[in-house]
């Protein structure tokens, strides 16, 4: 199941074994205080999870530190991060050949990288608390 709209959990929801729940880019899954998400399957977070309740499960949850990476209409790279350590994170941009193009400290929960890049495919790696999240971005 893919959530392509913002969703709020007020009670309990279970991801059954063998099933996948995906939060689409730009969307938010909010777990209210007192609510529970039970993960017996797979939870893929491309959007954001705001957890005010409880997430439990036997399978790993791919939350990517709640990182959303995309290019906006001005062809800038935008990195949104809902993580208490976001301001201590580091972003690295590599081109298709693996060459480092830019390394920059995250500036809080919303970092915009001005259009310093030519058209092409880039790999954006965000390192927060020693864990890397890498996503591909295409600039036109």
GROMACS .gro file of C-alpha atoms in nm:
model
  140
    1UNK     CA    1   0.000   0.000   0.000
    2UNK     CA    2   0.133   0.346  -0.089
    3UNK     CA    3   0.017   0.654   0.100
    4UNK     CA    4   0.010   0.932  -0.159
    5UNK     CA    5  -0.167   1.169   0.080
    6UNK     CA    6  -0.092   1.290   0.430
    7UNK     CA    7  -0.220   1.035   0.685
    8UNK     CA    8  -0.270   1.052   1.061
    9UNK     CA    9  -0.295   0.743   1.282
   10UNK     CA   10  -0.511   0.797   1.589
   11UNK     CA   11  -0.554   0.433   1.694
   12UNK     CA   12  -0.358   0.122   1.598
   13UNK     CA   13  -0.255   0.013   1.250
   14UNK     CA   14  -0.071  -0.310   1.166
   15UNK     CA   15   0.143  -0.377   0.860
   16UNK     CA   16   0.088  -0.751   0.812
   17UNK     CA   17   0.373  -0.993   0.742
   18UNK     CA   18   0.458  -0.992   0.373
   19UNK     CA   19   0.292  -0.653   0.315
   20UNK     CA   20   0.460  -0.318   0.250
   21UNK     CA   21   0.351   0.030   0.348
   22UNK     CA   22   0.521   0.314   0.160
   23UNK     CA   23   0.493   0.682   0.242
   24UNK     CA   24   0.532   0.867  -0.089
   25UNK     CA   25   0.770   1.159  -0.140
   26UNK     CA   26   0.632   1.484  -0.008
   27UNK     CA   27   0.376   1.308   0.213
   28UNK     CA   28   0.364   1.274   0.591
   29UNK     CA   29   0.252   0.993   0.818
   30UNK     CA   30   0.171   1.130   1.163
   31UNK     CA   31   0.135   0.890   1.456
   32UNK     CA   32  -0.063   1.069   1.727
   33UNK     CA   33   0.021   1.042   2.096
   34UNK     CA   34  -0.120   0.713   2.226
   35UNK     CA   35  -0.141   0.564   1.874
   36UNK     CA   36   0.059   0.260   1.761
   37UNK     CA   37   0.200   0.140   1.431
   38UNK     CA   38   0.282  -0.232   1.444
   39UNK     CA   39   0.528  -0.329   1.172
   40UNK     CA   40   0.523  -0.701   1.094
   41UNK     CA   41   0.592  -0.638   0.726
   42UNK     CA   42   0.795  -0.357   0.566
   43UNK     CA   43   0.769   0.018   0.619
   44UNK     CA   44   0.938   0.229   0.351
   45UNK     CA   45   0.962   0.597   0.425
   46UNK     CA   46   1.026   0.815   0.124
   47UNK     CA   47   0.822   1.099   0.276
   48UNK     CA   48   0.822   1.182   0.646
   49UNK     CA   49   0.708   1.015   0.967
   50UNK     CA   50   0.618   1.227   1.267
   51UNK     CA   51   0.611   0.985   1.558
   52UNK     CA   52   0.428   1.110   1.865
   53UNK     CA   53   0.313   0.758   1.952
   54UNK     CA   54   0.476   0.416   1.921
   55UNK     CA   55   0.625   0.214   1.634
   56UNK     CA   56   0.682  -0.153   1.714
   57UNK     CA   57   0.765  -0.453   1.501
   58UNK     CA   58   0.980  -0.748   1.424
   59UNK     CA   59   1.101  -0.613   1.091
   60UNK     CA   60   1.328  -0.316   1.033
   61UNK     CA   61   1.167   0.017   0.962
   62UNK     CA   62   1.336   0.212   0.685
   63UNK     CA   63   1.287   0.563   0.815
   64UNK     CA   64   1.597   0.721   0.663
   65UNK     CA   65   1.601   0.964   0.957
   66UNK     CA   66   1.283   1.105   0.800
   67UNK     CA   67   1.480   1.259   0.515
   68UNK     CA   68   1.314   1.392   0.201
   69UNK     CA   69   1.545   1.489  -0.088
   70UNK     CA   70   1.410   1.643  -0.409
   71UNK     CA   71   1.472   1.916  -0.665
   72UNK     CA   72   1.225   2.205  -0.670
   73UNK     CA   73   1.092   2.412  -0.961
   74UNK     CA   74   1.399   2.637  -0.943
   75UNK     CA   75   1.620   2.328  -0.996
   76UNK     CA   76   1.763   2.358  -0.646
   77UNK     CA   77   1.820   2.050  -0.433
   78UNK     CA   78   1.606   2.059  -0.119
   79UNK     CA   79   1.677   1.839   0.183
   80UNK     CA   80   1.410   1.824   0.453
   81UNK     CA   81   1.489   1.633   0.768
   82UNK     CA   82   1.272   1.566   1.073
   83UNK     CA   83   1.540   1.447   1.311
   84UNK     CA   84   1.672   1.587   1.636
   85UNK     CA   85   2.028   1.566   1.501
   86UNK     CA   86   1.955   1.730   1.163
   87UNK     CA   87   2.173   2.034   1.230
   88UNK     CA   88   2.469   1.802   1.294
   89UNK     CA   89   2.425   1.619   0.965
   90UNK     CA   90   2.645   1.638   0.659
   91UNK     CA   91   2.532   1.628   0.296
   92UNK     CA   92   2.758   1.503   0.018
   93UNK     CA   93   2.680   1.527  -0.354
   94UNK     CA   94   2.851   1.292  -0.599
   95UNK     CA   95   2.813   1.274  -0.976
   96UNK     CA   96   2.757   0.955  -1.177
   97UNK     CA   97   3.133   0.891  -1.184
   98UNK     CA   98   3.149   0.897  -0.804
   99UNK     CA   99   3.333   1.229  -0.794
  100UNK     CA  100   3.256   1.447  -0.493
  101UNK     CA  101   3.094   1.768  -0.616
  102UNK     CA  102   2.994   1.927  -0.286
  103UNK     CA  103   3.006   1.860   0.087
  104UNK     CA  104   2.801   2.081   0.316
  105UNK     CA  105   2.675   2.090   0.675
  106UNK     CA  106   2.297   2.059   0.701
  107UNK     CA  107   2.135   2.383   0.812
  108UNK     CA  108   1.865   2.252   1.044
  109UNK     CA  109   1.554   2.079   0.920
  110UNK     CA  110   1.548   2.249   0.578
  111UNK     CA  111   1.859   2.279   0.361
  112UNK     CA  112   1.852   2.424   0.009
  113UNK     CA  113   2.148   2.376  -0.222
  114UNK     CA  114   2.151   2.651  -0.482
  115UNK     CA  115   2.182   2.553  -0.846
  116UNK     CA  116   2.558   2.506  -0.864
  117UNK     CA  117   2.517   2.186  -1.061
  118UNK     CA  118   2.483   2.115  -1.431
  119UNK     CA  119   2.206   1.898  -1.571
  120UNK     CA  120   2.261   1.535  -1.485
  121UNK     CA  121   2.214   1.261  -1.230
  122UNK     CA  122   2.353   1.310  -0.881
  123UNK     CA  123   2.366   1.098  -0.568
  124UNK     CA  124   2.287   1.290  -0.251
  125UNK     CA  125   2.414   1.131   0.070
  126UNK     CA  126   2.302   1.264   0.407
  127UNK     CA  127   2.495   1.143   0.711
  128UNK     CA  128   2.325   1.188   1.048
  129UNK     CA  129   2.457   1.026   1.364
  130UNK     CA  130   2.682   0.794   1.161
  131UNK     CA  131   2.401   0.660   0.940
  132UNK     CA  132   2.394   0.736   0.567
  133UNK     CA  133   2.089   0.787   0.349
  134UNK     CA  134   2.155   0.812  -0.025
  135UNK     CA  135   1.904   0.917  -0.289
  136UNK     CA  136   1.930   0.987  -0.660
  137UNK     CA  137   1.829   1.329  -0.798
  138UNK     CA  138   1.797   1.420  -1.166
  139UNK     CA  139   1.857   1.785  -1.258
  140UNK     CA  140   1.733   1.905  -1.597
   0.00000   0.00000   0.00000
